[in-house]
Tab-separated table of C-alpha atoms and ligand atoms in Angstrom:
chain	number	residue	atom	x	y	z
A	772	MET	CA	21.774	-115.235	7.060
A	773	GLN	CA	24.388	-115.453	4.300
A	774	GLU	CA	23.016	-118.856	3.229
A	775	ASP	CA	19.440	-117.572	3.284
A	776	PHE	CA	20.477	-114.523	1.255
A	777	PHE	CA	21.802	-116.726	-1.512
A	778	LYS	CA	18.978	-119.237	-1.286
A	779	TYR	CA	15.839	-117.171	-0.857
A	780	GLN	CA	16.652	-113.768	-2.288
A	781	ALA	CA	16.960	-113.699	-6.077
A	782	GLN	CA	20.527	-112.944	-7.124
A	783	ILE	CA	21.492	-111.010	-10.226
A	784	THR	CA	25.230	-111.685	-10.101
A	785	PRO	CA	27.073	-114.787	-8.910
A	786	HIS	CA	29.338	-112.602	-6.796
A	787	PRO	CA	27.456	-109.872	-4.886
A	788	LEU	CA	29.480	-107.928	-2.327
A	789	ALA	CA	27.190	-109.533	0.305
A	790	MET	CA	28.020	-107.158	3.109
A	791	ARG	CA	25.630	-107.768	5.989
A	792	ILE	CA	24.218	-104.420	7.073
A	793	SER	CA	23.578	-103.464	10.661
A	794	HIS	CA	22.822	-99.743	10.381
A	795	ALA	CA	23.869	-96.624	8.498
A	796	GLU	CA	24.284	-93.004	9.428
A	797	GLY	CA	25.761	-89.962	7.681
A	798	SER	CA	28.549	-91.090	5.344
A	799	TYR	CA	28.963	-94.497	6.963
A	800	ILE	CA	27.367	-97.916	6.638
A	801	TYR	CA	28.024	-100.338	9.512
A	802	ASP	CA	28.167	-104.091	9.033
A	803	THR	CA	27.058	-106.643	11.599
A	804	ASN	CA	30.631	-106.862	12.945
A	805	ASN	CA	30.220	-103.165	13.672
A	806	LYS	CA	32.859	-102.290	11.095
A	807	ALA	CA	32.328	-98.789	9.671
A	808	HIS	CA	32.420	-98.446	5.887
A	809	LEU	CA	32.882	-94.989	4.427
A	810	ASP	CA	30.351	-94.693	1.623
A	811	PHE	CA	31.716	-93.338	-1.671
A	812	VAL	CA	28.724	-94.704	-3.584
A	813	ALA	CA	25.605	-93.462	-1.736
A	814	GLY	CA	23.385	-96.328	-2.830
A	815	VAL	CA	24.400	-95.614	-6.432
A	816	SER	CA	23.772	-91.853	-6.303
A	817	ALA	CA	20.522	-92.252	-4.378
A	818	CYS	CA	21.372	-91.208	-0.824
A	819	SER	CA	22.180	-87.597	-1.629
A	820	LEU	CA	21.876	-86.510	2.006
A	821	GLY	CA	23.767	-89.510	3.319
A	822	HIS	CA	22.179	-92.127	5.492
A	823	LYS	CA	19.299	-91.440	7.818
A	824	HIS	CA	19.447	-87.679	7.448
A	825	PRO	CA	17.562	-86.274	10.478
A	826	LYS	CA	15.319	-84.009	8.382
A	827	VAL	CA	14.344	-86.885	6.092
A	828	VAL	CA	13.696	-89.200	9.043
A	829	LYS	CA	11.606	-86.503	10.737
A	830	ALA	CA	9.508	-86.008	7.593
A	831	ILE	CA	8.953	-89.748	7.259
A	832	LYS	CA	7.954	-90.118	10.903
A	833	GLY	CA	5.657	-87.110	10.688
A	834	GLN	CA	3.834	-88.615	7.712
A	835	LEU	CA	3.712	-92.104	9.290
A	836	ASP	CA	1.584	-90.666	12.056
A	837	LYS	CA	-0.907	-89.184	9.572
A	838	TYR	CA	-1.607	-91.733	6.829
A	839	LEU	CA	0.126	-94.244	4.569
A	840	HIS	CA	-1.279	-95.388	1.228
A	841	VAL	CA	-4.870	-94.294	0.805
A	842	MET	CA	-5.618	-94.394	-2.925
A	843	VAL	CA	-4.089	-94.986	-6.364
A	844	TYR	CA	-2.100	-92.213	-8.012
A	845	GLY	CA	-3.909	-88.996	-8.773
A	846	GLU	CA	-7.368	-89.517	-7.270
A	847	TYR	CA	-7.078	-87.911	-3.863
A	848	ILE	CA	-5.421	-84.673	-2.852
A	849	GLN	CA	-2.469	-85.737	-0.703
A	850	GLU	CA	-0.456	-82.834	0.619
A	851	PRO	CA	3.049	-84.363	0.449
A	852	ALA	CA	2.752	-85.239	-3.250
A	853	VAL	CA	1.164	-81.889	-4.179
A	854	ASP	CA	3.780	-79.943	-2.225
A	855	LEU	CA	6.591	-81.941	-3.790
A	856	ALA	CA	5.317	-81.447	-7.346
A	857	LYS	CA	4.857	-77.712	-6.661
A	858	PHE	CA	8.355	-77.433	-5.193
A	859	ILE	CA	9.857	-79.154	-8.237
A	860	ALA	CA	7.939	-76.793	-10.569
A	861	LYS	CA	9.192	-73.775	-8.633
A	862	HIS	CA	12.774	-74.822	-9.341
A	863	LEU	CA	12.385	-75.655	-13.023
A	864	PRO	CA	12.373	-73.353	-16.041
A	865	LYS	CA	9.173	-73.018	-18.074
A	866	PRO	CA	7.499	-74.924	-19.624
A	867	LEU	CA	8.409	-77.723	-17.188
A	868	GLU	CA	5.782	-77.420	-14.505
A	869	THR	CA	3.674	-80.535	-14.010
A	870	THR	CA	5.087	-83.686	-12.442
A	871	TYR	CA	3.977	-87.305	-12.378
A	872	LEU	CA	5.490	-89.208	-9.445
A	873	THR	CA	6.418	-92.868	-9.844
A	874	ASN	CA	7.983	-95.602	-7.718
A	875	SER	CA	11.296	-95.845	-9.539
A	876	GLY	CA	13.424	-94.259	-12.223
A	877	THR	CA	12.690	-96.844	-14.873
A	878	GLU	CA	8.972	-96.425	-14.380
A	879	ALA	CA	9.335	-92.677	-14.915
A	880	ILE	CA	11.193	-93.426	-18.159
A	881	GLU	CA	8.297	-95.623	-19.270
A	882	GLY	CA	5.896	-92.767	-18.541
A	883	ALA	CA	8.062	-90.288	-20.435
A	884	LEU	CA	8.274	-92.544	-23.508
A	885	LYS	CA	4.522	-93.068	-23.486
A	886	LEU	CA	3.897	-89.354	-23.083
A	887	ALA	CA	6.182	-88.586	-26.049
A	888	ARG	CA	4.229	-90.972	-28.261
A	889	ARG	CA	0.924	-89.589	-27.009
A	890	VAL	CA	1.971	-85.957	-27.604
A	891	THR	CA	3.473	-86.402	-31.056
A	892	GLY	CA	1.399	-89.257	-32.448
A	893	ARG	CA	4.716	-90.681	-33.688
A	894	SER	CA	6.360	-93.909	-32.626
A	895	GLU	CA	10.113	-93.664	-33.259
A	896	ILE	CA	12.343	-93.172	-30.250
A	897	ILE	CA	15.992	-92.256	-30.669
A	898	SER	CA	18.410	-93.141	-27.909
A	899	ALA	CA	22.188	-93.214	-27.605
A	900	HIS	CA	24.713	-96.003	-27.722
A	901	LEU	CA	25.848	-96.897	-24.191
A	902	ALA	CA	22.755	-95.265	-22.710
A	903	TYR	CA	21.265	-96.637	-19.509
A	904	HIS	CA	17.685	-95.728	-18.611
A	905	GLY	CA	16.594	-98.634	-16.433
A	906	ASN	CA	15.515	-102.230	-16.772
A	907	THR	CA	11.820	-102.511	-17.562
A	908	MET	CA	10.928	-103.372	-21.161
A	909	GLY	CA	10.667	-99.806	-22.474
A	910	SER	CA	13.812	-98.661	-20.703
A	911	LEU	CA	15.610	-101.799	-21.815
A	912	SER	CA	14.561	-101.073	-25.390
A	913	VAL	CA	16.336	-97.715	-25.259
A	914	MET	CA	19.415	-99.129	-23.531
A	915	GLY	CA	22.435	-98.702	-25.778
A	916	PHE	CA	24.208	-101.933	-24.907
A	917	GLU	CA	23.172	-104.939	-26.967
A	918	GLU	CA	24.809	-107.580	-24.777
A	919	ARG	CA	22.292	-106.935	-22.015
A	920	LYS	CA	19.279	-106.886	-24.345
A	921	THR	CA	19.594	-109.807	-26.731
A	922	THR	CA	18.154	-112.445	-24.400
A	923	PHE	CA	15.065	-110.393	-23.735
A	924	ARG	CA	14.128	-109.606	-27.339
A	925	PRO	CA	11.752	-108.796	-28.909
A	926	LEU	CA	11.722	-105.392	-27.228
A	927	ILE	CA	9.630	-102.395	-28.235
A	928	PRO	CA	10.023	-101.612	-31.944
A	929	ASP	CA	10.973	-98.352	-33.614
A	930	VAL	CA	13.984	-97.522	-31.493
A	931	ARG	CA	17.121	-96.207	-33.206
A	932	PHE	CA	20.480	-95.285	-31.763
A	933	ILE	CA	22.851	-92.410	-32.308
A	934	THR	CA	26.303	-91.850	-30.862
A	935	PHE	CA	26.400	-89.440	-27.932
A	936	ASN	CA	28.385	-86.305	-28.826
A	937	ASN	CA	28.462	-87.147	-32.539
A	938	GLU	CA	26.883	-84.225	-34.407
A	939	ASP	CA	27.037	-85.989	-37.753
A	940	GLU	CA	24.292	-88.360	-36.618
A	941	LEU	CA	21.794	-85.668	-35.636
A	942	SER	CA	20.246	-85.959	-39.092
A	943	HIS	CA	18.826	-89.324	-37.943
A	944	ILE	CA	16.350	-87.273	-35.906
A	945	THR	CA	13.526	-86.693	-38.386
A	946	THR	CA	9.818	-85.934	-38.672
A	947	LYS	CA	9.241	-89.610	-37.829
A	948	THR	CA	10.835	-89.182	-34.414
A	949	ALA	CA	8.572	-88.924	-31.390
A	950	ALA	CA	11.417	-88.264	-28.994
A	951	VAL	CA	15.127	-88.314	-28.449
A	952	ILE	CA	16.018	-89.661	-25.039
A	953	LEU	CA	19.445	-88.900	-23.602
A	954	GLU	CA	21.110	-88.912	-20.223
A	955	THR	CA	22.348	-85.389	-19.590
A	956	ILE	CA	25.632	-86.989	-18.518
A	957	GLN	CA	25.967	-90.593	-19.689
A	958	GLY	CA	26.276	-92.668	-16.522
A	959	GLY	CA	26.841	-96.349	-17.293
A	960	ALA	CA	29.076	-95.338	-20.201
A	961	GLY	CA	31.606	-93.839	-17.774
A	962	PHE	CA	30.241	-90.411	-16.823
A	963	ILE	CA	30.564	-88.896	-20.263
A	964	GLU	CA	29.664	-85.216	-20.417
A	965	PRO	CA	28.136	-83.633	-23.504
A	966	THR	CA	30.770	-81.642	-25.386
A	967	ASN	CA	30.764	-78.829	-27.894
A	968	ASN	CA	27.180	-77.727	-27.109
A	969	TYR	CA	25.949	-81.178	-28.136
A	970	LEU	CA	22.705	-81.004	-26.154
A	971	GLN	CA	21.842	-77.611	-27.613
A	972	LYS	CA	22.384	-79.030	-31.087
A	973	VAL	CA	20.143	-82.004	-30.319
A	974	ARG	CA	17.552	-79.552	-28.977
A	975	LYS	CA	17.731	-77.533	-32.189
A	976	GLN	CA	17.269	-80.587	-34.409
A	977	CYS	CA	14.332	-81.760	-32.268
A	978	ASP	CA	12.690	-78.352	-32.650
A	979	LYS	CA	13.291	-78.424	-36.399
A	980	VAL	CA	11.483	-81.747	-36.892
A	981	GLY	CA	8.913	-81.501	-34.097
A	982	ALA	CA	10.426	-84.246	-31.941
A	983	LEU	CA	10.502	-84.034	-28.160
A	984	LEU	CA	13.680	-84.075	-26.113
A	985	ILE	CA	13.632	-86.256	-22.997
A	986	LEU	CA	16.541	-85.753	-20.617
A	987	ASP	CA	17.173	-88.499	-18.090
A	988	GLU	CA	18.473	-86.793	-14.950
A	989	ILE	CA	17.849	-89.743	-12.673
A	990	GLN	CA	21.493	-89.664	-11.673
A	991	PRO	CA	22.700	-86.061	-12.074
A	992	GLY	CA	19.423	-84.504	-10.902
A	993	PHE	CA	18.864	-82.741	-7.605
A	994	GLY	CA	22.263	-81.323	-6.912
A	995	ARG	CA	24.734	-84.086	-7.680
A	996	THR	CA	26.575	-82.070	-10.327
A	997	GLY	CA	26.673	-78.865	-8.295
A	998	LYS	CA	23.540	-77.447	-9.917
A	999	LEU	CA	20.015	-78.580	-9.139
A	1000	PHE	CA	19.736	-80.136	-12.610
A	1001	GLY	CA	22.561	-81.239	-14.871
A	1002	PHE	CA	21.017	-79.554	-17.924
A	1003	GLU	CA	21.696	-76.159	-16.312
A	1004	HIS	CA	25.405	-76.677	-17.098
A	1005	TYR	CA	24.666	-77.104	-20.796
A	1006	ASP	CA	21.966	-74.517	-21.371
A	1007	CYS	CA	19.445	-76.949	-22.775
A	1008	ILE	CA	15.883	-77.345	-21.499
A	1009	PRO	CA	14.166	-80.652	-22.266
A	1010	ASP	CA	10.493	-81.143	-23.081
A	1011	ILE	CA	10.305	-83.970	-20.581
A	1012	LEU	CA	12.602	-84.225	-17.595
A	1013	VAL	CA	13.004	-87.559	-15.822
A	1014	THR	CA	14.336	-87.730	-12.270
A	1015	GLY	CA	14.615	-90.271	-9.467
A	1016	LYS	CA	17.325	-91.610	-7.182
A	1017	GLY	CA	18.632	-88.570	-5.228
A	1018	LEU	CA	15.177	-87.000	-5.171
A	1019	GLY	CA	14.037	-89.554	-2.619
A	1020	GLY	CA	16.673	-89.060	0.086
A	1021	GLY	CA	17.035	-92.844	0.326
A	1022	MET	CA	13.426	-93.714	-0.453
A	1023	PRO	CA	12.217	-95.224	-3.765
A	1024	ILE	CA	10.984	-92.644	-6.245
A	1025	GLY	CA	10.929	-91.499	-9.845
A	1026	ALA	CA	9.302	-88.554	-11.569
A	1027	PHE	CA	8.696	-87.169	-15.017
A	1028	THR	CA	7.933	-83.523	-15.553
A	1029	ALA	CA	6.622	-81.729	-18.642
A	1030	SER	CA	4.414	-78.780	-19.534
A	1031	LYS	CA	0.895	-78.874	-18.142
A	1032	ALA	CA	-0.510	-78.971	-21.680
A	1033	MET	CA	1.464	-82.107	-22.494
A	1034	MET	CA	0.808	-83.819	-19.203
A	1035	ASP	CA	-2.939	-83.139	-19.515
A	1036	LEU	CA	-2.975	-85.471	-22.514
A	1037	LEU	CA	-2.639	-88.415	-20.134
A	1038	GLN	CA	-6.251	-87.718	-19.159
A	1039	ASP	CA	-7.791	-88.898	-22.400
A	1040	ASN	CA	-7.245	-91.124	-25.428
A	1041	PRO	CA	-6.989	-93.213	-23.411
A	1042	LYS	CA	-8.324	-91.909	-20.130
A	1043	LEU	CA	-5.975	-93.085	-17.348
A	1044	GLY	CA	-3.007	-92.762	-19.711
A	1045	HIS	CA	-0.499	-93.880	-17.093
A	1046	ILE	CA	-1.517	-95.741	-13.962
A	1047	THR	CA	0.355	-96.568	-10.784
A	1048	THR	CA	-0.962	-97.672	-7.415
A	1049	PHE	CA	1.814	-96.359	-5.220
A	1050	GLY	CA	3.334	-93.489	-7.253
A	1051	GLY	CA	3.279	-90.296	-5.185
A	1052	HIS	CA	3.119	-92.327	-1.969
A	1053	PRO	CA	2.725	-89.865	0.910
A	1054	VAL	CA	5.636	-91.154	3.008
A	1055	ILE	CA	8.001	-91.193	0.039
A	1056	ALA	CA	6.828	-87.763	-1.121
A	1057	ALA	CA	7.340	-86.342	2.372
A	1058	ALA	CA	10.897	-87.734	2.438
A	1059	ALA	CA	11.569	-86.341	-1.042
A	1060	LEU	CA	10.270	-82.897	-0.157
A	1061	ALA	CA	12.501	-82.770	2.926
A	1062	THR	CA	15.420	-83.860	0.743
A	1063	VAL	CA	14.985	-81.274	-1.990
A	1064	LYS	CA	14.355	-78.522	0.544
A	1065	GLU	CA	17.611	-79.363	2.291
A	1066	ILE	CA	19.516	-79.464	-1.000
A	1067	THR	CA	18.126	-76.147	-2.231
A	1068	GLU	CA	18.130	-74.270	1.067
A	1069	SER	CA	21.655	-75.223	2.209
A	1070	ASP	CA	25.008	-74.611	0.543
A	1071	LEU	CA	25.373	-78.281	-0.392
A	1072	MET	CA	25.335	-77.590	-4.119
A	1073	SER	CA	28.126	-75.013	-4.106
A	1074	GLN	CA	30.133	-77.261	-1.796
A	1075	THR	CA	29.665	-80.097	-4.280
A	1076	LEU	CA	31.879	-78.361	-6.812
A	1077	GLU	CA	34.526	-77.706	-4.137
A	1078	LYS	CA	34.364	-81.361	-3.113
A	1079	GLU	CA	34.867	-82.386	-6.735
A	1080	GLN	CA	38.089	-80.360	-6.780
A	1081	LEU	CA	39.205	-81.944	-3.517
A	1082	ILE	CA	38.705	-85.425	-4.968
A	1083	ARG	CA	40.538	-84.473	-8.153
A	1084	LYS	CA	43.420	-83.091	-6.072
A	1085	HIS	CA	43.733	-86.191	-3.881
A	1086	LEU	CA	43.172	-88.856	-6.506
A	1087	VAL	CA	46.333	-88.437	-8.482
A	1088	HIS	CA	48.123	-91.704	-9.209
A	1089	PRO	CA	49.987	-93.335	-12.114
A	1090	LEU	CA	47.300	-96.054	-12.259
A	1091	ILE	CA	44.517	-93.495	-12.671
A	1092	SER	CA	44.451	-92.248	-16.235
A	1093	GLU	CA	41.551	-89.841	-15.943
A	1094	ILE	CA	38.761	-88.616	-13.703
A	1095	ARG	CA	35.522	-88.064	-15.560
A	1096	GLY	CA	32.277	-86.437	-14.560
A	1097	LYS	CA	31.032	-83.421	-12.676
A	1098	GLY	CA	30.447	-82.510	-9.051
A	1099	LEU	CA	30.032	-85.663	-6.998
A	1100	MET	CA	29.237	-87.791	-10.023
A	1101	LEU	CA	32.787	-88.867	-10.762
A	1102	ALA	CA	34.496	-91.882	-12.285
A	1103	ALA	CA	38.177	-92.608	-11.759
A	1104	ILE	CA	39.329	-94.459	-14.858
A	1105	THR	CA	42.199	-96.825	-14.099
A	1106	THR	CA	44.610	-98.314	-16.584
A	1107	SER	CA	42.802	-101.682	-16.677
A	1108	ALA	CA	39.552	-103.409	-15.739
A	1109	ASP	CA	41.518	-105.817	-13.560
A	1110	ILE	CA	42.982	-102.958	-11.528
A	1111	THR	CA	39.516	-101.468	-11.098
A	1112	ASN	CA	38.206	-104.804	-9.803
A	1113	GLN	CA	41.102	-105.116	-7.373
A	1114	ILE	CA	40.669	-101.588	-6.027
A	1115	ILE	CA	36.949	-101.969	-5.435
A	1116	LEU	CA	37.391	-105.251	-3.565
A	1117	LYS	CA	40.505	-104.250	-1.606
A	1118	ALA	CA	39.091	-100.862	-0.633
A	1119	LYS	CA	36.070	-102.665	0.793
A	1120	ASP	CA	38.380	-104.613	3.127
A	1121	LYS	CA	39.864	-101.291	4.226
A	1122	GLY	CA	36.452	-99.842	5.023
A	1123	LEU	CA	35.763	-97.836	1.859
A	1124	ILE	CA	32.780	-98.551	-0.364
A	1125	LEU	CA	33.366	-98.132	-4.101
A	1126	PHE	CA	31.490	-99.631	-7.043
A	1127	TRP	CA	31.578	-100.301	-10.776
A	1128	LEU	CA	29.863	-98.536	-13.658
A	1129	LEU	CA	27.745	-100.680	-15.968
A	1130	PHE	CA	29.451	-100.393	-19.334
A	1131	GLU	CA	32.938	-99.032	-18.563
A	1132	PRO	CA	34.945	-101.771	-16.852
A	1133	LYS	CA	37.873	-99.447	-16.062
A	1134	ALA	CA	35.720	-96.988	-14.109
A	1135	ILE	CA	35.525	-96.729	-10.346
A	1136	ARG	CA	32.296	-95.052	-9.296
A	1137	ILE	CA	32.779	-92.139	-6.898
A	1138	THR	CA	29.367	-90.774	-6.010
A	1139	PRO	CA	29.388	-90.113	-2.272
A	1140	PRO	CA	26.564	-88.395	-0.420
A	1141	LEU	CA	26.531	-84.637	-1.073
A	1142	THR	CA	26.820	-84.284	2.696
A	1143	ILE	CA	30.202	-86.017	2.886
A	1144	SER	CA	32.776	-83.910	4.762
A	1145	ASN	CA	36.124	-82.800	3.354
A	1146	ASP	CA	37.930	-84.962	5.925
A	1147	GLU	CA	35.933	-88.005	4.858
A	1148	ILE	CA	36.772	-87.298	1.216
A	1149	ILE	CA	40.478	-87.067	2.004
A	1150	LYS	CA	40.298	-90.248	4.074
A	1151	GLY	CA	38.579	-92.156	1.243
A	1152	CYS	CA	40.976	-90.878	-1.407
A	1153	LEU	CA	43.911	-91.912	0.782
A	1154	ILE	CA	42.552	-95.461	1.007
A	1155	ILE	CA	42.259	-95.560	-2.787
A	1156	THR	CA	45.793	-94.291	-3.387
A	1157	GLN	CA	47.233	-96.641	-0.743
A	1158	VAL	CA	45.526	-99.609	-2.395
A	1159	LEU	CA	46.771	-98.369	-5.766
A	1160	ASP	CA	50.334	-98.052	-4.403
A	1161	LYS	CA	50.192	-101.658	-3.295
A	1162	ILE	CA	48.853	-102.842	-6.660
A	1163	HIS	CA	51.466	-100.723	-8.422
A	1164	SER	CA	54.317	-102.190	-6.399
A	1165	GLU	CA	53.055	-105.726	-7.085
A	1166	ILE	CA	52.867	-104.983	-10.826
A	1167	ASN	CA	56.469	-103.734	-10.685
A	1168	ILE	CA	57.677	-106.858	-8.864
A	1169	TYR	CA	56.220	-109.266	-11.428
B	1420	PLP	C1	20.450	-92.612	-15.796
B	1420	PLP	C2	19.542	-93.623	-15.180
B	1420	PLP	N1	18.324	-93.792	-15.707
B	1420	PLP	C3	17.456	-94.673	-15.169
B	1420	PLP	C4	17.800	-95.454	-14.084
B	1420	PLP	C5	16.801	-96.431	-13.521
B	1420	PLP	O1	16.366	-96.033	-12.261
B	1420	PLP	P1	15.768	-97.123	-11.252
B	1420	PLP	O2	16.870	-98.071	-10.932
B	1420	PLP	O3	15.289	-96.330	-10.084
B	1420	PLP	O4	14.669	-97.808	-11.975
B	1420	PLP	C6	19.070	-95.321	-13.528
B	1420	PLP	C7	19.496	-96.161	-12.397
B	1420	PLP	O5	20.649	-96.478	-12.210
B	1420	PLP	C8	19.964	-94.380	-14.082
B	1420	PLP	O6	21.194	-94.207	-13.577
């Protein structure tokens, strides 16, 4: 199987973790040797309810018995997609009320960028240095990390970059700007929160020049930061909200939400302004609805902030210089990239799953399922500090 994995399945790094999966349940993934791995990553913030949550599985099975794919996006009335879009609207502030469901986060970003151009009739998009919005051509064009873009140029034109949290650069947002796209909390950059009312200031400048604000909540959205949406922490409502990952409860999804008036523009000039075959798929939508209901109807979100404090309390070590982020979207920053690499690999041997962040080599990703228990958090943190102790003692010897 290992040989076939490397031969037949396209690889995107020369050194994947290559753990062979048997099954997964709750906060644990089991390999084919039946070793249990405590999951501090949750499929990169996607499995918000852990693995195989019974309510998500029930919703999927219920829909499987009714129908699978029946028609391309938007033509037929399919209850799971309608109910999901309505549920999302119910939990969003006005004017965010109409949702387009996609198959992935990056595809939702593409839709949002197109919508911004369609609404404003302008072409310029402003993004942030170190931003990550996905890997299709539009999303890649607004990625703020040149090293990963150069090979694929030319990308879409008319994209400019500002520095996240730098107010002096807000004047770059002008009457030429169709939209500013920002992650509410910068993920790949190292879980950087907006400071000093930055998002509100961006919002104000957008309003001044008639540009739209797109917030990418694909990672913080749906409870991960302790509120349903990250923007609630910063008192800033976007014109277009993009979500994904945790919305799906382990199934592939993306969504962009805007006012009905804006979204209606996708109906003409051109008609069929954004097309997808599988977006809003009934099985995925049913899983997503079960997921968001569980998140909003339980006390998972308030517990998320308590769990953040528990992690902060138990992850104190001389080799950890800082813990960034909010809720269960945390990054432990170690004193070197080499130490981070060692921890991630050694923790894996000890049955704890950790991962990297894209653009911050010193960061250890800590984004467990929201359903993780306090005991599991303490257990995982102990593995990290034990591995760190060992690395620390080796550094002191040499
Ligand atoms: C902030 C952000 N935007 C967009 C994406 C792209 O989502 P997807 O991988 O589902 O295309 C990601 C995925 O990591 C993300 O974290």
